[in-house]
Amino acid sequence: QVTQLQWLRRKLALRQGLVQSLTQSANALMSVAVIVTAGILVVSGELDVGAMIGANILGARALQPISRFSQLGSTFAKARQALNLIEEFSKLPLEKERGSALSNYSGGIEFRDVSFNYGKDNNPLYEQINLKIEPGSILIVTGSNGAGKTTLARMIVGLLEPTRGNLLVDGLDIQQTAAEWWRKQVTYLPQEPALIGGTIGENILVNNPEAGSERLNQIIDAVGLRRFVDESESGIETPILDNGWRLSEGIRRRIALARALITNGKLVVFDEPTESFDTAGVKVVHTVLSTLAKAGCTIIVMSHDPKIVQGKHIVLDLDNKPVPSVSVVQAKKPKKNDVEEKPQNLKH
């Protein structure tokens, strides 16, 4: 893709250079033709020198619009691309502005006969998921690549609707909730986080702009971003451009983890939270999960890591098709050499 992009850029540059060369050559040839013709007419007495100079100036100006038009090719291309982007945006469904909200969400969630399949595909990704998760419980969703872990996470946070069935939060259907309210109830870390064009602080606070600086700095320390922020030129005001692709994957995921924690939601949904993290990053994730569990949050983790949770938890295996299997894993007894790390405080 990079090679093809470089080839297209070279092709565009060569085409623009060719047009400019032709225009300049035309200007030069026209000037020569005007001067030669006018010079002959001046010698023969049919034209004076002033008229010759005026003809040369008018001829040069006659080609100026053509020369300028040839330089507008890239501008027209950008305008066409922007118009196509606007047309794509216009096809997106509008988010509903109204909905229900609970005064005090406990973190419970229930799947009632949930099934999902993409588009007109007759083969469901999974079906008949019936599971009630009590507040403070831990659910581990396992499955191979393509089993539907990310799809299930997106359904929980309201980005996708089930083909059949309902997802209830304290008895309220997610599809009936107000989107703005529901986002603040969920601590969501996607598998492939996207960053907005703004500062580090704006990216973290996007789901909870009312959070104070004390809370912001607390979370920055909790996710291990302090060193990166301190070494950045403008600190927390350092801009993030191009979706953060210039940053390392570990830093991007730490920013996304901080953005998830800023909501202080009672329902935690982490999609492959240890992916692309080094040893220190994995340790941060385990510490954060331990802290959230002790705070009474309901935790749902999509992960291949069997050691992501040590305590008692429920396992939803999406590899069991078409109806996923549900099992309960009891807490493992700690070894004598295990030393429990004191989790950082993430509560207000």
mmCIF file of C-alpha atoms in Angstrom:
data_model
loop_
_atom_site.group_PDB
_atom_site.id
_atom_site.type_symbol
_atom_site.label_atom_id
_atom_site.label_comp_id
_atom_site.label_asym_id
_atom_site.label_seq_id
_atom_site.Cartn_x
_atom_site.Cartn_y
_atom_site.Cartn_z
ATOM 1 C CA GLN A 1 0.000 0.000 0.000
ATOM 2 C CA VAL A 2 2.853 2.402 0.790
ATOM 3 C CA THR A 3 4.538 1.558 -2.518
ATOM 4 C CA GLN A 4 1.302 2.133 -4.420
ATOM 5 C CA LEU A 5 0.708 5.431 -2.616
ATOM 6 C CA GLN A 6 4.219 6.635 -3.451
ATOM 7 C CA TRP A 7 3.685 5.642 -7.098
ATOM 8 C CA LEU A 8 0.425 7.615 -7.219
ATOM 9 C CA ARG A 9 2.117 10.656 -5.694
ATOM 10 C CA ARG A 10 4.929 10.478 -8.243
ATOM 11 C CA LYS A 11 2.387 10.116 -11.043
ATOM 12 C CA LEU A 12 0.465 13.149 -9.796
ATOM 13 C CA ALA A 13 3.649 15.212 -9.458
ATOM 14 C CA LEU A 14 4.759 14.236 -12.978
ATOM 15 C CA ARG A 15 1.376 15.139 -14.425
ATOM 16 C CA GLN A 16 1.364 18.529 -12.726
ATOM 17 C CA GLY A 17 4.948 19.130 -13.861
ATOM 18 C CA LEU A 18 4.018 18.201 -17.438
ATOM 19 C CA VAL A 19 1.112 20.642 -17.495
ATOM 20 C CA GLN A 20 3.276 23.432 -16.105
ATOM 21 C CA SER A 21 6.053 22.671 -18.627
ATOM 22 C CA LEU A 22 3.581 22.750 -21.517
ATOM 23 C CA THR A 23 2.152 26.039 -20.284
ATOM 24 C CA GLN A 24 5.583 27.629 -19.895
ATOM 25 C CA SER A 25 6.640 26.329 -23.319
ATOM 26 C CA ALA A 26 3.477 27.742 -24.859
ATOM 27 C CA ASN A 27 4.202 31.120 -23.248
ATOM 28 C CA ALA A 28 7.770 31.087 -24.561
ATOM 29 C CA LEU A 29 6.766 30.035 -28.104
ATOM 30 C CA MET A 30 4.016 32.628 -28.197
ATOM 31 C CA SER A 31 6.430 35.382 -27.094
ATOM 32 C CA VAL A 32 8.896 34.330 -29.812
ATOM 33 C CA ALA A 33 6.143 34.234 -32.443
ATOM 34 C CA VAL A 34 4.774 37.640 -31.410
ATOM 35 C CA ILE A 35 8.211 39.291 -31.345
ATOM 36 C CA VAL A 36 9.321 37.782 -34.684
ATOM 37 C CA THR A 37 6.062 38.635 -36.447
ATOM 38 C CA ALA A 38 5.859 42.091 -34.901
ATOM 39 C CA GLY A 39 9.550 42.716 -35.621
ATOM 40 C CA ILE A 40 9.018 41.968 -39.321
ATOM 41 C CA LEU A 41 5.993 44.276 -39.362
ATOM 42 C CA VAL A 42 7.992 47.041 -37.626
ATOM 43 C CA VAL A 43 10.829 46.772 -40.166
ATOM 44 C CA SER A 44 8.367 46.907 -43.032
ATOM 45 C CA GLY A 45 6.752 49.965 -41.487
ATOM 46 C CA GLU A 46 3.330 48.378 -40.926
ATOM 47 C CA LEU A 47 3.643 48.416 -37.097
ATOM 48 C CA ASP A 48 5.338 50.662 -34.567
ATOM 49 C CA VAL A 49 7.439 49.517 -31.575
ATOM 50 C CA GLY A 50 4.767 50.446 -28.971
ATOM 51 C CA ALA A 51 2.170 48.265 -30.685
ATOM 52 C CA MET A 52 4.671 45.386 -30.771
ATOM 53 C CA ILE A 53 5.270 45.655 -27.000
ATOM 54 C CA GLY A 54 1.507 45.863 -26.304
ATOM 55 C CA ALA A 55 0.830 42.775 -28.442
ATOM 56 C CA ASN A 56 3.473 40.817 -26.532
ATOM 57 C CA ILE A 57 1.967 41.812 -23.147
ATOM 58 C CA LEU A 58 -1.595 40.990 -24.235
ATOM 59 C CA GLY A 59 -0.497 37.612 -25.608
ATOM 60 C CA ALA A 60 1.162 36.681 -22.292
ATOM 61 C CA ARG A 61 -1.926 37.691 -20.335
ATOM 62 C CA ALA A 62 -4.149 35.640 -22.622
ATOM 63 C CA LEU A 63 -2.421 32.442 -21.430
ATOM 64 C CA GLN A 64 -2.531 33.291 -17.723
ATOM 65 C CA PRO A 65 -6.056 31.847 -17.088
ATOM 66 C CA ILE A 66 -5.017 28.588 -18.751
ATOM 67 C CA SER A 67 -1.856 28.440 -16.642
ATOM 68 C CA ARG A 68 -3.775 29.057 -13.412
ATOM 69 C CA PHE A 69 -6.446 26.514 -14.314
ATOM 70 C CA SER A 70 -3.787 23.829 -14.801
ATOM 71 C CA GLN A 71 -2.558 24.450 -11.238
ATOM 72 C CA LEU A 72 -6.031 23.860 -9.763
ATOM 73 C CA GLY A 73 -6.052 20.117 -10.474
ATOM 74 C CA SER A 74 -5.123 19.119 -6.902
ATOM 75 C CA THR A 75 -7.669 21.584 -5.477
ATOM 76 C CA PHE A 76 -10.460 20.066 -7.574
ATOM 77 C CA ALA A 77 -9.379 16.563 -6.512
ATOM 78 C CA LYS A 78 -9.536 17.530 -2.815
ATOM 79 C CA ALA A 79 -12.949 19.143 -3.332
ATOM 80 C CA ARG A 80 -14.270 15.983 -4.995
ATOM 81 C CA GLN A 81 -12.889 13.851 -2.150
ATOM 82 C CA ALA A 82 -14.521 16.133 0.452
ATOM 83 C CA LEU A 83 -17.853 15.924 -1.377
ATOM 84 C CA ASN A 84 -17.683 12.122 -1.451
ATOM 85 C CA LEU A 85 -16.938 12.105 2.299
ATOM 86 C CA ILE A 86 -19.957 14.326 2.985
ATOM 87 C CA GLU A 87 -22.150 11.965 0.958
ATOM 88 C CA GLU A 88 -20.897 8.997 3.007
ATOM 89 C CA PHE A 89 -21.643 10.830 6.260
ATOM 90 C CA SER A 90 -25.145 11.648 5.038
ATOM 91 C CA LYS A 91 -25.860 7.915 4.709
ATOM 92 C CA LEU A 92 -25.121 7.224 8.394
ATOM 93 C CA PRO A 93 -28.175 6.845 10.676
ATOM 94 C CA LEU A 94 -28.742 9.643 13.143
ATOM 95 C CA GLU A 95 -28.334 8.870 16.829
ATOM 96 C CA LYS A 96 -31.521 9.182 18.811
ATOM 97 C CA GLU A 97 -31.579 12.187 21.100
ATOM 98 C CA ARG A 98 -34.123 10.900 23.606
ATOM 99 C CA GLY A 99 -34.336 7.848 25.810
ATOM 100 C CA SER A 100 -34.746 6.524 29.314
ATOM 101 C CA ALA A 101 -32.211 6.727 32.132
ATOM 102 C CA LEU A 102 -31.919 5.150 35.571
ATOM 103 C CA SER A 103 -31.246 7.293 38.611
ATOM 104 C CA ASN A 104 -28.864 4.696 40.053
ATOM 105 C CA TYR A 105 -27.511 1.955 37.783
ATOM 106 C CA SER A 106 -26.130 -0.968 39.807
ATOM 107 C CA GLY A 107 -24.102 -2.582 37.007
ATOM 108 C CA GLY A 108 -26.288 -5.626 36.347
ATOM 109 C CA ILE A 109 -26.913 -6.812 32.778
ATOM 110 C CA GLU A 110 -29.042 -9.595 31.308
ATOM 111 C CA PHE A 111 -29.003 -11.309 27.909
ATOM 112 C CA ARG A 112 -32.422 -12.600 26.852
ATOM 113 C CA ASP A 113 -32.427 -14.897 23.821
ATOM 114 C CA VAL A 114 -29.770 -12.743 22.148
ATOM 115 C CA SER A 115 -28.820 -13.704 18.591
ATOM 116 C CA PHE A 116 -26.779 -11.909 15.970
ATOM 117 C CA ASN A 117 -25.951 -12.305 12.311
ATOM 118 C CA TYR A 118 -24.475 -9.841 9.845
ATOM 119 C CA GLY A 119 -26.760 -8.486 7.130
ATOM 120 C CA LYS A 120 -28.472 -11.154 5.085
ATOM 121 C CA ASP A 121 -26.201 -13.941 6.313
ATOM 122 C CA ASN A 122 -28.407 -16.884 7.263
ATOM 123 C CA ASN A 123 -25.750 -18.361 9.554
ATOM 124 C CA PRO A 124 -25.945 -16.603 12.938
ATOM 125 C CA LEU A 125 -22.730 -15.627 14.662
ATOM 126 C CA TYR A 126 -24.391 -16.930 17.830
ATOM 127 C CA GLU A 127 -27.927 -17.336 19.084
ATOM 128 C CA GLN A 128 -30.030 -17.993 22.180
ATOM 129 C CA ILE A 129 -27.667 -16.359 24.666
ATOM 130 C CA ASN A 130 -29.544 -16.363 27.961
ATOM 131 C CA LEU A 131 -27.427 -15.086 30.819
ATOM 132 C CA LYS A 132 -28.012 -12.828 33.806
ATOM 133 C CA ILE A 133 -24.975 -11.147 35.312
ATOM 134 C CA GLU A 134 -25.478 -9.815 38.805
ATOM 135 C CA PRO A 135 -23.873 -6.511 39.870
ATOM 136 C CA GLY A 136 -20.243 -7.016 40.877
ATOM 137 C CA SER A 137 -19.860 -10.251 38.894
ATOM 138 C CA ILE A 138 -17.095 -11.035 36.393
ATOM 139 C CA LEU A 139 -17.745 -12.469 32.931
ATOM 140 C CA ILE A 140 -14.954 -13.708 30.659
ATOM 141 C CA VAL A 141 -15.945 -14.042 26.997
ATOM 142 C CA THR A 142 -13.651 -16.426 25.143
ATOM 143 C CA GLY A 143 -13.461 -17.595 21.569
ATOM 144 C CA SER A 144 -11.157 -17.819 18.585
ATOM 145 C CA ASN A 145 -10.642 -15.012 16.095
ATOM 146 C CA GLY A 146 -13.914 -14.231 14.342
ATOM 147 C CA ALA A 147 -16.030 -15.914 17.021
ATOM 148 C CA GLY A 148 -17.804 -12.619 17.762
ATOM 149 C CA LYS A 149 -16.182 -11.265 20.940
ATOM 150 C CA THR A 150 -15.832 -7.707 19.617
ATOM 151 C CA THR A 151 -19.337 -7.844 18.154
ATOM 152 C CA LEU A 152 -20.746 -8.789 21.555
ATOM 153 C CA ALA A 153 -18.810 -5.949 23.203
ATOM 154 C CA ARG A 154 -20.240 -3.468 20.709
ATOM 155 C CA MET A 155 -23.747 -4.737 21.388
ATOM 156 C CA ILE A 156 -23.270 -4.252 25.126
ATOM 157 C CA VAL A 157 -22.174 -0.627 24.717
ATOM 158 C CA GLY A 158 -25.007 0.061 22.270
ATOM 159 C CA LEU A 159 -23.077 0.362 19.009
ATOM 160 C CA LEU A 160 -24.820 -2.657 17.477
ATOM 161 C CA GLU A 161 -28.315 -4.053 17.901
ATOM 162 C CA PRO A 162 -28.957 -7.789 18.309
ATOM 163 C CA THR A 163 -30.734 -9.478 15.442
ATOM 164 C CA ARG A 164 -33.087 -11.035 17.971
ATOM 165 C CA GLY A 165 -33.500 -10.781 21.711
ATOM 166 C CA ASN A 166 -32.811 -8.050 24.246
ATOM 167 C CA LEU A 167 -30.028 -6.744 26.463
ATOM 168 C CA LEU A 168 -31.381 -5.417 29.755
ATOM 169 C CA VAL A 169 -29.586 -3.211 32.270
ATOM 170 C CA ASP A 170 -31.358 -3.330 35.642
ATOM 171 C CA GLY A 171 -34.476 -4.344 33.720
ATOM 172 C CA LEU A 172 -34.232 -1.542 31.116
ATOM 173 C CA ASP A 173 -33.639 -2.417 27.452
ATOM 174 C CA ILE A 174 -30.390 -0.872 26.203
ATOM 175 C CA GLN A 175 -32.095 0.215 22.991
ATOM 176 C CA GLN A 176 -34.505 2.350 25.052
ATOM 177 C CA THR A 177 -31.797 4.147 27.008
ATOM 178 C CA ALA A 178 -30.498 7.627 26.243
ATOM 179 C CA ALA A 179 -27.174 7.164 24.435
ATOM 180 C CA GLU A 180 -25.428 9.973 26.310
ATOM 181 C CA TRP A 181 -26.502 8.542 29.681
ATOM 182 C CA TRP A 182 -25.534 4.971 28.796
ATOM 183 C CA ARG A 183 -22.018 5.959 27.671
ATOM 184 C CA LYS A 184 -21.348 7.352 31.122
ATOM 185 C CA GLN A 185 -22.425 4.078 32.755
ATOM 186 C CA VAL A 186 -19.891 1.990 30.820
ATOM 187 C CA THR A 187 -16.122 1.798 31.186
ATOM 188 C CA TYR A 188 -15.328 0.645 27.647
ATOM 189 C CA LEU A 189 -11.919 -0.236 26.208
ATOM 190 C CA PRO A 190 -12.241 -1.316 22.540
ATOM 191 C CA GLN A 191 -9.837 -3.717 20.888
ATOM 192 C CA GLU A 192 -8.774 -1.103 18.337
ATOM 193 C CA PRO A 193 -9.091 2.304 20.006
ATOM 194 C CA ALA A 194 -9.490 5.412 17.844
ATOM 195 C CA LEU A 195 -8.272 8.805 19.012
ATOM 196 C CA ILE A 196 -9.764 12.162 18.097
ATOM 197 C CA GLY A 197 -7.912 15.135 16.671
ATOM 198 C CA GLY A 198 -7.258 17.032 19.885
ATOM 199 C CA THR A 199 -4.986 17.167 22.894
ATOM 200 C CA ILE A 200 -4.148 14.258 25.187
ATOM 201 C CA GLY A 201 -6.461 15.743 27.818
ATOM 202 C CA GLU A 202 -9.336 16.168 25.367
ATOM 203 C CA ASN A 203 -8.998 12.554 24.246
ATOM 204 C CA ILE A 204 -9.208 11.318 27.831
ATOM 205 C CA LEU A 205 -12.072 13.643 28.862
ATOM 206 C CA VAL A 206 -14.206 13.195 25.747
ATOM 207 C CA ASN A 207 -16.789 10.996 27.534
ATOM 208 C CA ASN A 208 -16.765 12.974 30.781
ATOM 209 C CA PRO A 209 -15.747 16.622 30.189
ATOM 210 C CA GLU A 210 -16.901 17.551 33.708
ATOM 211 C CA ALA A 211 -14.149 15.513 35.374
ATOM 212 C CA GLY A 212 -11.711 17.745 37.254
ATOM 213 C CA SER A 213 -7.948 18.002 36.886
ATOM 214 C CA GLU A 214 -7.399 15.983 40.068
ATOM 215 C CA ARG A 215 -9.360 13.049 38.664
ATOM 216 C CA LEU A 216 -7.576 13.391 35.321
ATOM 217 C CA ASN A 217 -4.111 13.294 36.891
ATOM 218 C CA GLN A 218 -5.132 10.383 39.095
ATOM 219 C CA ILE A 219 -6.079 8.290 36.069
ATOM 220 C CA ILE A 220 -2.965 9.317 34.144
ATOM 221 C CA ASP A 221 -0.898 7.891 37.006
ATOM 222 C CA ALA A 222 -3.056 4.761 37.227
ATOM 223 C CA VAL A 223 -2.597 3.803 33.554
ATOM 224 C CA GLY A 224 1.130 4.597 33.489
ATOM 225 C CA LEU A 225 0.947 7.680 31.247
ATOM 226 C CA ARG A 226 2.744 10.062 33.615
ATOM 227 C CA ARG A 227 6.195 9.689 32.056
ATOM 228 C CA PHE A 228 4.856 10.123 28.510
ATOM 229 C CA VAL A 229 2.882 13.240 29.494
ATOM 230 C CA ASP A 230 5.819 14.788 31.363
ATOM 231 C CA GLU A 231 8.211 14.162 28.474
ATOM 232 C CA SER A 232 5.801 15.581 25.877
ATOM 233 C CA GLU A 233 6.494 19.122 24.720
ATOM 234 C CA SER A 234 3.166 20.583 25.899
ATOM 235 C CA GLY A 235 2.282 18.034 28.578
ATOM 236 C CA ILE A 236 -1.421 17.252 28.778
ATOM 237 C CA GLU A 237 -2.029 19.845 26.023
ATOM 238 C CA THR A 238 0.103 17.956 23.506
ATOM 239 C CA PRO A 239 -1.937 17.560 20.288
ATOM 240 C CA ILE A 240 -2.715 14.143 18.818
ATOM 241 C CA LEU A 241 -2.863 14.077 15.028
ATOM 242 C CA ASP A 242 -3.823 11.486 12.400
ATOM 243 C CA ASN A 243 -5.704 9.297 14.892
ATOM 244 C CA GLY A 244 -2.519 8.974 16.919
ATOM 245 C CA TRP A 245 -0.816 6.731 14.369
ATOM 246 C CA ARG A 246 2.495 8.408 15.103
ATOM 247 C CA LEU A 247 2.296 7.180 18.682
ATOM 248 C CA SER A 248 3.274 3.672 19.736
ATOM 249 C CA GLU A 249 0.477 1.137 20.097
ATOM 250 C CA GLY A 250 1.113 0.890 23.832
ATOM 251 C CA ILE A 251 0.691 4.662 24.356
ATOM 252 C CA ARG A 252 -2.464 4.729 22.233
ATOM 253 C CA ARG A 253 -3.979 1.929 24.311
ATOM 254 C CA ARG A 254 -2.994 3.625 27.584
ATOM 255 C CA ILE A 255 -4.765 6.800 26.429
ATOM 256 C CA ALA A 256 -7.802 4.701 25.488
ATOM 257 C CA LEU A 257 -7.705 2.980 28.897
ATOM 258 C CA ALA A 258 -7.582 6.372 30.626
ATOM 259 C CA ARG A 259 -10.532 7.531 28.508
ATOM 260 C CA ALA A 260 -12.479 4.441 29.578
ATOM 261 C CA LEU A 261 -11.774 4.957 33.280
ATOM 262 C CA ILE A 262 -12.762 8.642 33.255
ATOM 263 C CA THR A 263 -16.472 7.715 33.053
ATOM 264 C CA ASN A 264 -16.315 5.823 36.369
ATOM 265 C CA GLY A 265 -18.991 3.503 34.948
ATOM 266 C CA LYS A 266 -20.343 0.581 36.955
ATOM 267 C CA LEU A 267 -20.226 -1.750 33.926
ATOM 268 C CA VAL A 268 -16.693 -2.471 32.679
ATOM 269 C CA VAL A 269 -16.271 -3.844 29.136
ATOM 270 C CA PHE A 270 -12.664 -4.552 28.093
ATOM 271 C CA ASP A 271 -12.040 -6.054 24.633
ATOM 272 C CA GLU A 272 -8.644 -7.838 24.570
ATOM 273 C CA PRO A 273 -7.218 -5.406 27.167
ATOM 274 C CA THR A 274 -3.691 -6.896 27.253
ATOM 275 C CA GLU A 275 -3.223 -6.930 23.477
ATOM 276 C CA SER A 276 -0.218 -4.899 22.206
ATOM 277 C CA PHE A 277 0.920 -4.190 25.772
ATOM 278 C CA ASP A 278 4.388 -4.894 27.097
ATOM 279 C CA THR A 279 4.973 -6.488 30.495
ATOM 280 C CA ALA A 280 4.481 -3.186 32.300
ATOM 281 C CA GLY A 281 1.266 -2.512 30.372
ATOM 282 C CA VAL A 282 -0.157 -5.952 31.188
ATOM 283 C CA LYS A 283 0.636 -5.329 34.846
ATOM 284 C CA VAL A 284 -1.272 -2.027 34.678
ATOM 285 C CA VAL A 285 -4.322 -3.778 33.176
ATOM 286 C CA HIS A 286 -4.321 -6.453 35.883
ATOM 287 C CA THR A 287 -4.022 -3.807 38.595
ATOM 288 C CA VAL A 288 -6.865 -1.750 37.110
ATOM 289 C CA LEU A 289 -9.129 -4.801 36.829
ATOM 290 C CA SER A 290 -8.359 -5.774 40.424
ATOM 291 C CA THR A 291 -9.191 -2.268 41.621
ATOM 292 C CA LEU A 292 -12.458 -2.148 39.658
ATOM 293 C CA ALA A 293 -13.477 -5.569 40.968
ATOM 294 C CA LYS A 294 -12.866 -4.474 44.567
ATOM 295 C CA ALA A 295 -14.925 -1.350 43.890
ATOM 296 C CA GLY A 296 -17.932 -3.570 43.076
ATOM 297 C CA CYS A 297 -18.011 -2.991 39.316
ATOM 298 C CA THR A 298 -19.473 -5.570 36.962
ATOM 299 C CA ILE A 299 -16.645 -6.669 34.670
ATOM 300 C CA ILE A 300 -16.924 -8.188 31.194
ATOM 301 C CA VAL A 301 -13.619 -9.072 29.525
ATOM 302 C CA MET A 302 -13.146 -10.400 26.002
ATOM 303 C CA SER A 303 -9.763 -12.096 26.134
ATOM 304 C CA HIS A 304 -7.597 -15.025 25.046
ATOM 305 C CA ASP A 305 -5.548 -14.653 28.235
ATOM 306 C CA PRO A 306 -6.600 -17.403 30.685
ATOM 307 C CA LYS A 307 -4.814 -15.568 33.537
ATOM 308 C CA ILE A 308 -6.652 -12.296 33.041
ATOM 309 C CA VAL A 309 -8.857 -13.089 36.076
ATOM 310 C CA GLN A 310 -7.906 -15.236 39.080
ATOM 311 C CA GLY A 311 -11.080 -14.931 41.154
ATOM 312 C CA LYS A 312 -14.479 -16.513 40.684
ATOM 313 C CA HIS A 313 -15.967 -15.698 37.292
ATOM 314 C CA ILE A 314 -18.393 -16.815 34.615
ATOM 315 C CA VAL A 315 -17.086 -18.003 31.239
ATOM 316 C CA LEU A 316 -19.049 -17.522 28.008
ATOM 317 C CA ASP A 317 -17.462 -19.635 25.264
ATOM 318 C CA LEU A 318 -18.402 -18.321 21.806
ATOM 319 C CA ASP A 319 -16.603 -21.186 20.059
ATOM 320 C CA ASN A 320 -19.517 -23.408 21.010
ATOM 321 C CA LYS A 321 -21.805 -22.888 17.991
ATOM 322 C CA PRO A 322 -24.478 -21.818 17.485
ATOM 323 C CA VAL A 323 -25.445 -21.547 21.183
ATOM 324 C CA PRO A 324 -22.475 -20.435 23.328
ATOM 325 C CA SER A 325 -21.788 -22.436 26.474
ATOM 326 C CA VAL A 326 -21.782 -20.927 29.964
ATOM 327 C CA SER A 327 -19.708 -22.186 32.885
ATOM 328 C CA VAL A 328 -18.614 -20.969 36.310
ATOM 329 C CA VAL A 329 -14.960 -20.993 37.406
ATOM 330 C CA GLN A 330 -14.236 -20.892 41.115
ATOM 331 C CA ALA A 331 -11.513 -18.718 42.606
ATOM 332 C CA LYS A 332 -7.985 -20.136 42.562
ATOM 333 C CA LYS A 333 -6.222 -20.478 45.863
ATOM 334 C CA PRO A 334 -3.247 -18.083 46.081
ATOM 335 C CA LYS A 335 0.216 -19.603 46.333
ATOM 336 C CA LYS A 336 2.419 -18.931 49.323
ATOM 337 C CA ASN A 337 4.986 -17.061 47.205
ATOM 338 C CA ASP A 338 2.385 -14.808 45.606
ATOM 339 C CA VAL A 339 2.547 -11.235 46.811
ATOM 340 C CA GLU A 340 -0.583 -9.194 46.325
ATOM 341 C CA GLU A 341 0.116 -5.791 44.796
ATOM 342 C CA LYS A 342 -1.737 -2.897 46.325
ATOM 343 C CA PRO A 343 -4.002 -1.501 43.584
ATOM 344 C CA GLN A 344 -4.072 2.199 42.840
ATOM 345 C CA ASN A 345 -7.135 4.137 43.877
ATOM 346 C CA LEU A 346 -9.407 4.821 40.900
ATOM 347 C CA LYS A 347 -12.472 5.974 42.793
ATOM 348 C CA HIS A 348 -13.497 9.578 43.216
#
